C-alpha positions as semicolon CSV with decimal commas, in nm:
position;residue;x (nm);y (nm);z (nm)
1;M;-0,163;4,007;-17,503
2;S;-0,016;4,293;-17,706
3;R;0,350;4,377;-17,731
4;K;0,256;4,726;-17,617
5;L;0,143;4,587;-17,282
6;L;0,450;4,369;-17,260
7;H;0,683;4,665;-17,303
8;L;0,493;4,855;-17,036
9;S;0,557;4,575;-16,788
10;A;0,920;4,525;-16,885
11;S;1,028;4,888;-16,898
12;A;0,831;5,055;-16,616
13;L;1,131;5,051;-16,381
14;F;1,099;5,280;-16,082
15;I;1,251;5,358;-15,745
16;I;1,165;5,569;-15,442
17;T;1,365;5,667;-15,139
18;F;1,278;5,816;-14,801
19;V;1,311;6,107;-14,558
20;L;1,394;6,043;-14,195
21;F;1,166;6,154;-13,913
22;P;1,162;6,097;-13,537
23;K;1,006;5,791;-13,373
24;N;1,062;5,545;-13,658
25;I;0,813;5,703;-13,901
26;S;0,862;5,992;-14,143
27;L;0,582;6,167;-14,330
28;S;0,580;6,337;-14,669
29;Q;0,300;6,473;-14,887
30;E;0,536;6,570;-15,169
31;T;0,478;6,413;-15,509
32;S;0,837;6,289;-15,505
33;P;0,936;6,141;-15,168
34;F;1,308;6,146;-15,240
35;P;1,568;6,422;-15,277
36;K;1,664;6,563;-15,614
37;Y;1,952;6,403;-15,802
38;N;2,039;6,579;-16,125
39;A;2,335;6,390;-16,269
40;V;2,411;6,507;-16,622
41;A;2,448;6,250;-16,900
42;E;2,814;6,188;-16,977
43;Y;2,755;6,067;-17,335
44;N;2,539;6,185;-17,624
45;D;2,456;5,851;-17,781
46;V;2,485;5,474;-17,743
47;S;2,612;5,175;-17,936
48;V;2,450;4,831;-17,945
49;Q;2,618;4,494;-17,992
50;S;2,412;4,175;-18,009
51;L;2,592;3,845;-17,955
52;Y;2,583;3,498;-17,802
53;V;2,757;3,418;-17,474
54;P;2,821;3,044;-17,413
55;M;2,728;2,908;-17,072
56;R;2,919;2,645;-16,872
57;D;2,727;2,365;-17,053
58;G;2,770;2,517;-17,401
59;V;2,416;2,659;-17,429
60;K;2,434;2,996;-17,608
61;I;2,252;3,290;-17,447
62;A;2,159;3,592;-17,660
63;I;2,240;3,937;-17,519
64;D;2,231;4,300;-17,631
65;V;2,508;4,518;-17,488
66;V;2,406;4,884;-17,489
67;M;2,717;5,097;-17,427
68;P;2,810;5,463;-17,420
69;K;2,912;5,559;-17,772
70;S;3,274;5,673;-17,806
71;L;3,379;5,526;-17,473
72;A;3,741;5,629;-17,422
73;A;4,009;5,364;-17,456
74;G;4,093;5,221;-17,116
75;A;3,771;5,349;-16,954
76;R;3,609;5,116;-16,701
77;I;3,235;5,121;-16,638
78;P;2,985;4,909;-16,438
79;A;2,716;4,690;-16,593
80;I;2,343;4,652;-16,527
81;L;2,168;4,329;-16,626
82;D;1,803;4,301;-16,730
83;M;1,724;3,932;-16,785
84;T;1,387;3,862;-16,943
85;R;1,154;3,581;-17,050
86;Y;0,978;3,824;-17,287
87;W;1,249;3,892;-17,549
88;R;1,541;4,126;-17,497
89;A;1,437;4,306;-17,819
90;E;1,228;4,280;-18,130
91;S;1,397;4,259;-18,469
92;G;1,491;4,608;-18,586
93;S;1,401;4,776;-18,257
94;R;1,608;5,045;-18,087
95;P;1,729;5,007;-17,729
96;S;1,467;5,090;-17,467
97;S;1,462;5,436;-17,313
98;T;1,583;5,282;-16,985
99;A;1,882;5,118;-17,154
100;R;1,971;5,442;-17,333
101;F;1,937;5,644;-17,014
102;F;2,183;5,431;-16,819
103;A;2,428;5,390;-17,107
104;M;2,439;5,766;-17,158
105;H;2,513;5,800;-16,787
106;G;2,815;5,572;-16,810
107;Y;2,684;5,215;-16,774
108;A;2,680;4,905;-16,989
109;F;2,313;4,804;-16,995
110;I;2,279;4,439;-17,091
111;M;1,949;4,287;-17,204
112;V;1,935;3,908;-17,187
113;D;1,702;3,645;-17,331
114;V;1,693;3,385;-17,056
115;R;1,762;3,023;-17,145
116;G;1,492;2,876;-17,367
117;S;1,345;3,214;-17,473
118;G;1,389;3,476;-17,744
119;A;1,702;3,405;-17,947
120;S;1,868;3,204;-17,671
121;F;1,921;2,831;-17,703
122;G;1,811;2,569;-17,453
123;V;1,483;2,475;-17,287
124;W;1,287;2,690;-17,042
125;R;1,189;2,464;-16,751
126;G;0,994;2,716;-16,548
127;P;1,055;3,055;-16,387
128;Q;1,399;3,094;-16,229
129;S;1,499;2,734;-16,283
130;P;1,832;2,620;-16,135
131;E;1,986;2,632;-16,486
132;E;1,865;2,990;-16,535
133;I;2,006;3,100;-16,199
134;R;2,346;2,946;-16,282
135;D;2,338;3,125;-16,618
136;E;2,319;3,455;-16,432
137;G;2,647;3,382;-16,256
138;D;2,807;3,282;-16,589
139;L;2,697;3,613;-16,742
140;V;2,855;3,808;-16,456
141;S;3,182;3,618;-16,511
142;W;3,166;3,713;-16,880
143;I;3,104;4,079;-16,794
144;V;3,398;4,116;-16,555
145;A;3,628;3,962;-16,817
146;Q;3,551;4,243;-17,064
147;S;3,808;4,517;-17,115
148;W;3,555;4,790;-17,033
149;S;3,433;4,639;-16,701
150;N;3,506;4,797;-16,364
151;E;3,411;4,458;-16,214
152;K;3,092;4,587;-16,053
153;V;2,756;4,452;-16,167
154;G;2,394;4,529;-16,082
155;A;2,055;4,412;-16,204
156;M;1,709;4,556;-16,235
157;G;1,368;4,469;-16,371
158;V;0,993;4,443;-16,325
159;S;0,791;4,123;-16,280
160;Y;0,981;3,828;-16,431
161;E;1,286;4,053;-16,462
162;G;1,234;4,153;-16,099
163;S;1,270;3,790;-15,998
164;T;1,580;3,742;-16,215
165;A;1,731;4,057;-16,063
166;Q;1,663;3,918;-15,715
167;M;1,807;3,578;-15,806
168;L;2,132;3,735;-15,927
169;A;2,223;3,761;-15,559
170;V;2,207;3,381;-15,533
171;S;2,525;3,348;-15,740
172;N;2,726;3,512;-15,457
173;H;2,958;3,647;-15,725
174;T;3,183;3,910;-15,571
175;A;3,114;4,150;-15,860
176;V;2,740;4,169;-15,786
177;K;2,690;4,475;-15,567
178;A;2,335;4,609;-15,607
179;I;1,995;4,510;-15,744
180;I;1,656;4,671;-15,804
181;P;1,395;4,390;-15,805
182;E;1,046;4,528;-15,867
183;F;0,692;4,396;-15,857
184;H;0,766;4,026;-15,827
185;E;0,678;3,737;-15,596
186;Y;0,848;3,598;-15,286
187;D;0,644;3,276;-15,274
188;D;0,511;3,176;-15,616
189;Y;0,249;2,937;-15,477
190;T;0,065;3,184;-15,253
191;D;0,153;3,510;-15,429
192;I;0,036;3,447;-15,784
193;A;-0,038;3,086;-15,884
194;F;-0,254;2,969;-15,590
195;P;-0,349;3,258;-15,358
196;G;-0,511;3,095;-15,057
197;G;-0,463;2,762;-15,234
198;I;-0,705;2,863;-15,515
199;L;-0,580;2,844;-15,874
200;A;-0,563;3,188;-16,038
201;D;-0,699;3,017;-16,347
202;E;-0,730;3,287;-16,610
203;I;-0,411;3,468;-16,504
204;I;-0,196;3,155;-16,541
205;R;-0,374;3,043;-16,859
206;D;-0,325;3,379;-17,032
207;W;0,038;3,408;-16,924
208;N;0,113;3,058;-17,048
209;A;-0,053;3,123;-17,385
210;F;0,144;3,445;-17,426
211;N;0,472;3,271;-17,352
212;H;0,397;3,002;-17,610
213;Q;0,326;3,273;-17,864
214;L;0,665;3,432;-17,790
215;D;0,835;3,092;-17,813
216;E;0,736;3,067;-18,179
217;G;1,008;3,325;-18,231
218;E;0,840;3,536;-18,497
219;G;0,982;3,888;-18,465
220;V;1,253;3,825;-18,207
221;K;1,589;3,993;-18,272
222;P;1,873;3,765;-18,390
223;V;2,232;3,834;-18,287
224;D;2,447;4,043;-18,521
225;A;2,642;3,749;-18,665
226;D;2,327;3,552;-18,749
227;T;2,253;3,729;-19,076
228;N;2,068;3,433;-19,229
229;H;1,876;3,353;-18,904
230;H;2,002;2,994;-18,900
231;M;2,104;3,014;-18,535
232;L;1,777;3,183;-18,438
233;N;1,576;2,911;-18,609
234;E;1,777;2,643;-18,431
235;A;1,720;2,814;-18,096
236;V;1,345;2,838;-18,160
237;R;1,334;2,463;-18,225
238;D;1,472;2,413;-17,873
239;H;1,180;2,616;-17,734
240;A;0,929;2,359;-17,855
241;Q;1,024;2,160;-17,544
242;N;0,943;2,447;-17,303
243;V;0,717;2,355;-17,013
244;D;0,343;2,419;-17,039
245;V;0,285;2,606;-16,712
246;Y;-0,094;2,603;-16,729
247;K;-0,106;2,227;-16,788
248;A;0,129;2,181;-16,492
249;A;-0,081;2,414;-16,274
250;L;-0,394;2,208;-16,342
251;A;-0,211;1,911;-16,189
252;I;-0,137;2,102;-15,866
253;T;-0,363;2,118;-15,562
254;F;-0,109;2,112;-15,281
255;R;0,218;2,300;-15,243
256;D;0,416;1,973;-15,247
257;D;0,266;1,846;-15,574
258;S;0,536;1,816;-15,840
259;P;0,387;1,775;-16,188
260;A;0,610;1,628;-16,458
261;G;0,815;1,888;-16,639
262;L;0,783;2,155;-16,371
263;G;0,882;2,006;-16,037
264;S;0,810;2,173;-15,705
265;I;0,680;2,529;-15,725
266;D;0,885;2,610;-15,413
267;D;1,210;2,544;-15,597
268;F;1,178;2,860;-15,806
269;S;1,048;3,087;-15,528
270;V;1,269;3,353;-15,373
271;F;1,222;3,220;-15,019
272;H;1,389;2,894;-15,127
273;Y;1,716;3,092;-15,163
274;Q;1,701;3,310;-14,851
275;R;2,028;3,176;-14,712
276;E;2,221;3,243;-15,033
277;I;2,074;3,591;-15,074
278;N;2,158;3,680;-14,714
279;A;2,514;3,557;-14,762
280;S;2,560;3,775;-15,072
281;G;2,526;4,106;-14,887
282;V;2,394;4,259;-15,209
283;A;2,231;4,599;-15,160
284;T;1,867;4,604;-15,264
285;F;1,602;4,854;-15,365
286;G;1,276;4,658;-15,382
287;W;0,945;4,784;-15,517
288;G;0,590;4,663;-15,467
289;S;0,233;4,785;-15,449
290;W;-0,062;4,742;-15,214
291;M;-0,277;4,698;-15,527
292;D;-0,059;4,464;-15,735
293;A;-0,122;4,096;-15,649
294;A;0,110;4,016;-15,354
295;T;0,407;4,234;-15,449
296;A;0,372;4,439;-15,128
297;D;0,415;4,111;-14,938
298;T;0,743;4,056;-15,124
299;V;0,880;4,390;-15,006
300;I;0,773;4,325;-14,647
301;R;0,898;3,965;-14,641
302;R;1,236;4,068;-14,781
303;F;1,252;4,349;-14,525
304;V;1,197;4,117;-14,226
305;N;1,369;3,801;-14,353
306;L;1,682;3,928;-14,528
307;S;1,966;4,121;-14,367
308;N;2,098;4,276;-14,689
309;P;2,132;4,655;-14,696
310;Q;1,796;4,751;-14,838
311;T;1,514;4,995;-14,871
312;G;1,169;4,863;-14,948
313;I;0,914;5,078;-15,129
314;I;0,541;5,013;-15,139
315;G;0,305;5,242;-15,329
316;A;-0,044;5,222;-15,474
317;W;0,022;5,144;-15,838
318;S;-0,052;4,895;-16,110
319;H;0,201;4,622;-16,188
320;G;0,516;4,806;-16,290
321;A;0,380;5,141;-16,163
322;G;0,241;5,242;-16,501
323;Y;-0,082;5,366;-16,339
324;D;-0,187;5,525;-16,012
325;A;-0,404;5,268;-15,830
326;D;-0,510;5,453;-15,515
327;Q;-0,881;5,370;-15,533
328;F;-0,963;5,699;-15,359
329;H;-0,823;5,891;-15,660
330;Q;-0,976;5,950;-15,999
331;V;-0,901;5,669;-16,243
332;D;-0,686;5,897;-16,462
333;A;-0,478;6,043;-16,176
334;D;-0,114;6,110;-16,259
335;V;0,144;5,859;-16,144
336;T;0,385;6,002;-15,892
337;P;0,680;6,029;-15,876
338;T;0,728;6,119;-16,242
339;R;0,919;5,889;-16,476
340;A;1,213;6,130;-16,484
341;Q;1,228;6,139;-16,104
342;Q;1,211;5,762;-16,087
343;L;1,497;5,714;-16,331
344;M;1,712;5,966;-16,149
345;E;1,661;5,784;-15,820
346;Q;1,752;5,454;-15,983
347;L;2,065;5,622;-16,113
348;R;2,148;5,761;-15,770
349;F;2,124;5,412;-15,622
350;F;2,349;5,252;-15,884
351;D;2,593;5,547;-15,882
352;Y;2,637;5,495;-15,509
353;Y;2,693;5,119;-15,517
354;L;2,847;5,061;-15,861
355;K;3,048;5,380;-15,917
356;G;3,123;5,486;-15,561
357;V;2,967;5,830;-15,607
358;R;2,923;5,968;-15,255
359;T;2,562;6,077;-15,269
360;E;2,381;6,157;-14,944
361;A;2,404;5,893;-14,674
362;R;2,174;5,593;-14,717
363;A;2,002;5,411;-14,433
364;R;2,080;5,040;-14,450
365;H;1,736;4,906;-14,362
366;T;1,424;5,115;-14,416
367;L;1,075;5,070;-14,556
368;T;0,894;5,352;-14,734
369;Y;0,520;5,314;-14,790
370;Y;0,223;5,514;-14,913
371;T;-0,106;5,542;-14,721
372;M;-0,406;5,534;-14,953
373;G;-0,689;5,777;-14,888
374;E;-0,442;6,006;-14,711
375;G;-0,185;6,066;-14,983
376;R;0,117;6,047;-14,752
377;W;0,452;5,873;-14,790
378;K;0,597;5,738;-14,467
379;T;0,921;5,567;-14,370
380;T;0,981;5,314;-14,095
381;K;1,277;5,115;-13,969
382;V;1,060;4,841;-13,816
383;W;0,771;4,615;-13,918
384;P;0,502;4,597;-13,786
385;I;0,491;4,976;-13,759
386;A;0,575;5,104;-13,411
387;G;0,258;5,178;-13,215
388;T;0,040;4,932;-13,405
389;K;-0,250;4,797;-13,203
390;T;-0,495;4,525;-13,301
391;E;-0,865;4,601;-13,299
392;R;-1,114;4,315;-13,319
393;W;-1,437;4,384;-13,508
394;Y;-1,712;4,124;-13,477
395;L;-1,973;4,018;-13,729
396;V;-2,305;4,086;-13,555
397;E;-2,678;4,083;-13,617
398;N;-2,840;4,292;-13,892
399;H;-2,522;4,255;-14,098
400;G;-2,336;4,481;-13,861
401;L;-1,968;4,508;-13,769
402;S;-1,896;4,598;-13,407
403;K;-1,609;4,613;-13,159
404;T;-1,847;4,458;-12,904
405;A;-1,847;4,076;-12,901
406;P;-2,184;3,906;-12,955
407;S;-2,358;3,795;-12,637
408;I;-2,647;3,604;-12,793
409;A;-2,659;3,225;-12,761
410;S;-2,748;3,171;-13,126
411;G;-2,699;3,381;-13,434
412;E;-2,598;3,301;-13,790
413;D;-2,636;3,413;-14,150
414;R;-2,692;3,186;-14,448
415;Y;-2,548;3,264;-14,791
416;S;-2,610;3,076;-15,115
417;V;-2,289;3,119;-15,312
418;D;-2,335;3,344;-15,615
419;F;-2,086;3,222;-15,875
420;S;-2,141;3,532;-16,090
421;A;-1,960;3,741;-15,825
422;T;-1,655;3,920;-15,964
423;T;-1,400;4,190;-15,896
424;G;-1,373;4,245;-16,271
425;K;-1,084;4,218;-16,514
426;Q;-0,897;4,526;-16,394
427;N;-0,828;4,388;-16,049
428;R;-0,502;4,336;-15,860
429;W;-0,448;4,005;-16,039
430;F;-0,505;4,094;-16,404
431;T;-0,259;4,384;-16,380
432;E;0,013;4,117;-16,349
433;N;-0,030;4,026;-16,717
434;G;0,105;4,341;-16,877
435;G;0,071;4,623;-16,624
436;S;-0,286;4,732;-16,702
437;D;-0,458;4,981;-16,471
438;V;-0,614;4,861;-16,145
439;V;-0,974;4,978;-16,124
440;Y;-1,234;4,861;-15,873
441;T;-1,548;5,055;-15,955
442;N;-1,805;5,136;-15,686
443;R;-1,861;4,796;-15,521
444;A;-2,210;4,875;-15,392
445;D;-2,394;4,679;-15,664
446;E;-2,152;4,386;-15,656
447;D;-2,179;4,368;-15,277
448;R;-2,549;4,288;-15,313
449;K;-2,436;3,947;-15,442
450;L;-2,225;3,893;-15,130
451;L;-2,265;3,849;-14,755
452;T;-2,172;4,184;-14,602
453;Y;-2,117;4,330;-14,253
454;T;-2,084;4,707;-14,210
455;S;-1,981;4,920;-13,912
456;A;-2,142;5,236;-13,784
457;P;-1,982;5,562;-13,908
458;L;-1,637;5,608;-13,755
459;A;-1,600;5,875;-13,490
460;S;-1,248;5,970;-13,606
461;D;-0,999;5,913;-13,884
462;T;-0,863;5,558;-13,861
463;E;-0,542;5,433;-14,021
464;I;-0,509;5,062;-14,101
465;T;-0,154;4,960;-14,186
466;G;-0,052;4,596;-14,185
467;Y;-0,216;4,257;-14,229
468;P;-0,586;4,221;-14,141
469;I;-0,673;3,870;-14,017
470;I;-1,017;3,712;-14,053
471;T;-1,169;3,434;-13,842
472;L;-1,491;3,275;-13,965
473;D;-1,683;2,993;-13,799
474;I;-1,880;2,837;-14,082
475;T;-2,072;2,536;-14,202
476;S;-2,132;2,442;-14,564
477;T;-2,346;2,204;-14,764
478;A;-2,037;2,116;-14,971
479;T;-1,714;1,932;-14,892
480;D;-1,493;2,215;-15,020
481;G;-1,518;2,576;-15,120
482;A;-1,336;2,902;-15,192
483;F;-1,382;3,183;-14,941
484;F;-1,306;3,543;-15,041
485;V;-1,308;3,826;-14,786
486;Y;-1,293;4,190;-14,896
487;L;-1,210;4,487;-14,673
488;E;-1,394;4,796;-14,799
489;D;-1,463;5,162;-14,722
490;V;-1,821;5,294;-14,736
491;D;-1,854;5,673;-14,756
492;E;-2,144;5,894;-14,649
493;Q;-2,312;5,862;-14,989
494;G;-2,288;5,481;-14,988
495;R;-2,002;5,450;-15,235
496;V;-1,803;5,132;-15,163
497;T;-1,427;5,143;-15,221
498;Y;-1,215;4,828;-15,236
499;I;-0,915;4,827;-15,001
500;T;-0,774;4,472;-14,990
501;E;-0,875;4,107;-14,984
502;G;-0,784;3,760;-14,864
503;E;-0,889;3,417;-14,986
504;L;-0,866;3,060;-14,865
505;R;-0,971;2,726;-15,003
506;A;-1,146;2,536;-14,724
507;L;-0,938;2,226;-14,804
508;H;-0,628;2,417;-14,682
509;R;-0,783;2,566;-14,367
510;K;-0,563;2,384;-14,112
511;V;-0,337;2,630;-13,932
512;S;0,002;2,462;-13,912
513;H;0,212;2,464;-13,594
514;D;0,527;2,385;-13,793
515;A;0,787;2,655;-13,842
516;P;0,698;2,851;-14,158
517;P;0,960;2,876;-14,435
518;Y;0,992;3,251;-14,372
519;K;0,872;3,501;-14,113
520;M;0,513;3,602;-14,172
521;F;0,241;3,802;-13,996
522;V;-0,065;3,592;-14,077
523;P;-0,174;3,238;-13,978
524;F;0,053;2,980;-14,141
525;H;-0,120;2,739;-14,378
526;S;0,124;2,482;-14,516
527;F;-0,091;2,400;-14,822
528;R;0,072;2,056;-14,810
529;R;-0,110;1,731;-14,878
530;R;-0,070;1,603;-14,523
531;D;-0,263;1,904;-14,390
532;G;-0,555;1,890;-14,633
533;Q;-0,898;1,863;-14,466
534;M;-1,226;1,831;-14,655
535;L;-1,531;1,995;-14,502
536;I;-1,800;1,773;-14,351
537;P;-2,135;1,913;-14,466
538;G;-2,321;2,067;-14,174
539;Q;-2,026;2,040;-13,934
540;M;-1,871;2,359;-13,794
541;A;-1,525;2,455;-13,925
542;T;-1,302;2,754;-13,852
543;L;-1,133;2,953;-14,127
544;N;-0,851;3,171;-13,995
545;F;-0,642;3,351;-14,258
546;G;-0,474;3,676;-14,346
547;L;-0,571;3,941;-14,598
548;F;-0,308;4,106;-14,816
549;P;-0,135;4,394;-14,637
550;T;-0,254;4,749;-14,684
551;S;-0,207;5,102;-14,564
552;V;-0,523;5,313;-14,578
553;L;-0,690;5,598;-14,396
554;I;-1,063;5,545;-14,331
555;K;-1,199;5,892;-14,276
556;K;-1,430;6,010;-13,999
557;G;-1,792;5,942;-14,094
558;H;-1,701;5,654;-14,327
559;R;-1,782;5,294;-14,239
560;I;-1,578;4,975;-14,254
561;R;-1,726;4,682;-14,445
562;I;-1,640;4,313;-14,465
563;A;-1,781;4,138;-14,773
564;I;-1,770;3,758;-14,808
565;A;-1,789;3,576;-15,142
566;G;-1,756;3,219;-15,263
567;N;-1,616;3,299;-15,608
568;D;-1,435;3,565;-15,809
569;R;-1,513;3,509;-16,175
570;P;-1,312;3,476;-16,399
571;T;-0,993;3,533;-16,199
572;F;-1,005;3,216;-15,992
573;A;-1,107;2,856;-16,050
574;R;-1,461;2,766;-15,940
575;I;-1,468;2,554;-15,621
576;P;-1,658;2,328;-15,614
577;A;-1,681;2,281;-15,989
578;D;-2,054;2,197;-15,973
579;G;-2,352;2,271;-15,755
580;Q;-2,441;2,575;-15,547
581;P;-2,324;2,545;-15,186
582;V;-2,499;2,721;-14,902
583;I;-2,264;2,846;-14,632
584;T;-2,364;2,954;-14,284
585;V;-2,154;3,207;-14,092
586;A;-2,189;3,189;-13,714
587;R;-2,196;3,510;-13,508
588;N;-2,284;3,421;-13,152
589;K;-2,126;3,392;-12,809
590;Q;-1,993;3,040;-12,862
591;H;-1,898;3,073;-13,228
592;S;-1,800;3,431;-13,305
593;S;-1,662;3,549;-13,638
594;F;-1,444;3,858;-13,654
595;I;-1,170;4,051;-13,829
596;E;-0,859;4,184;-13,656
597;L;-0,738;4,515;-13,797
598;P;-0,386;4,660;-13,745
599;I;-0,457;5,016;-13,633
600;I;-0,192;5,290;-13,620
601;R;-0,235;5,536;-13,336
602;R;-0,250;5,887;-13,477
């Protein structure tokens, strides 16, 4: 992976706000769905100091402090942390445009190499390890002890930095007032490593290889005092002990597997720290995308599970919002809002919470989202959206999709799994490794490899906003398998547009009646060893699982399609590893298969 892609992911930091409207939902077709904020830069240039900060256990963490140049003696300013696994800076590089922007507007912007990475000492034991989270609190204590500090601290970042920004709230340090966590995961097992219990093989393998390349240390920036690079070289030697995430992932099937060197995947997921984050009261602007892995889920889960003052923002972008990813737009469509507008809104948020600037009043708990195919921004105070109704669409004969339940005594469709099936390498998963564009070309040809069910043309515009839920009664010739379900739009000319998807490994199909670890809107699968159930060849089994949330307008005259696959090459691991299973999907009066769609009354 190139450094160019890395910097796109790490620096594409954006924020959106909202406009209020009666009856819980506001609508906007403007390119920028937030009010103008035109704060003028207070300083003309910045200064940079690179140094080590010792942690409670003596491990030295490398930081770059980007400050307003010529800060007046006795001036007090807030700080913004950006804590990264991907190097705070390359040797000889200038501060990022984001760091310069905030420093010139009166902030100390502090880039951090997390423990075991970059020029920092120590061993990296996995994302957001307990040691890394404690380091964040130590860094805040260091900041508030500085002569320039106004004792107010925030954090921001995309992807890994989004998670570190979120985890800063866990410290419950009184100086931490506001965070902007963007495009990251709430539950690392289901959201990125094992969606539906299926290993995201190539994504995890590529990310792990890239991290090991970074850990060799060639090109990372040393601290100012390390003129002979002796300290940097010593730190890099520590990194040789960093965990091999891909090797650990290969040893995981169930959520409660704990491979040596990594431990439980739950222990570094955001949901594991819900109580601490709630107790912090830290104000939050969270960003996600309908088209970026499960980052929209993160925004929704935070919105319904955490009581912190927050606005959640969900658009249709690539990872980090570098590209427009509304699949109803041209591939080269401009990203909106503009970068300048995004930075200004970030500034408005931090000015309000870290400087006490009395900008316009902020709602304490709102969710702003974009509806694809319609081009509208909307704001709600509740989830699910007020007025949502569930429509059940049945899989019927002749590969149809109908709101009328099947009445026939027998009916089924056989499908021999095509392991060449793919959503390509510009899908919602590959964008996670560097922020590349999300492009699903016309799916018509690919759908010929799949088992599809298509509705009649719709009589009116239909908005789907929320979590679709699929129920399939199936048999298989194998004892396990991966099931992928795609929700698609088919226009009058037969063009097929990807909307969203869901997947489930048959082994994990049991719907648990235990209390889930966080509030969710889809059937709860524990993915734990005690709930694993192999298929019995030829015996009926029910698969009941959610698709990733979406907001889309299916236009009058278009048709809704459900496409079923048994593989997505090369994104996911092949299950089973050998053979070619034949699955049978039942669609009759006794064993009906259907999808439930969350419809918004218009």
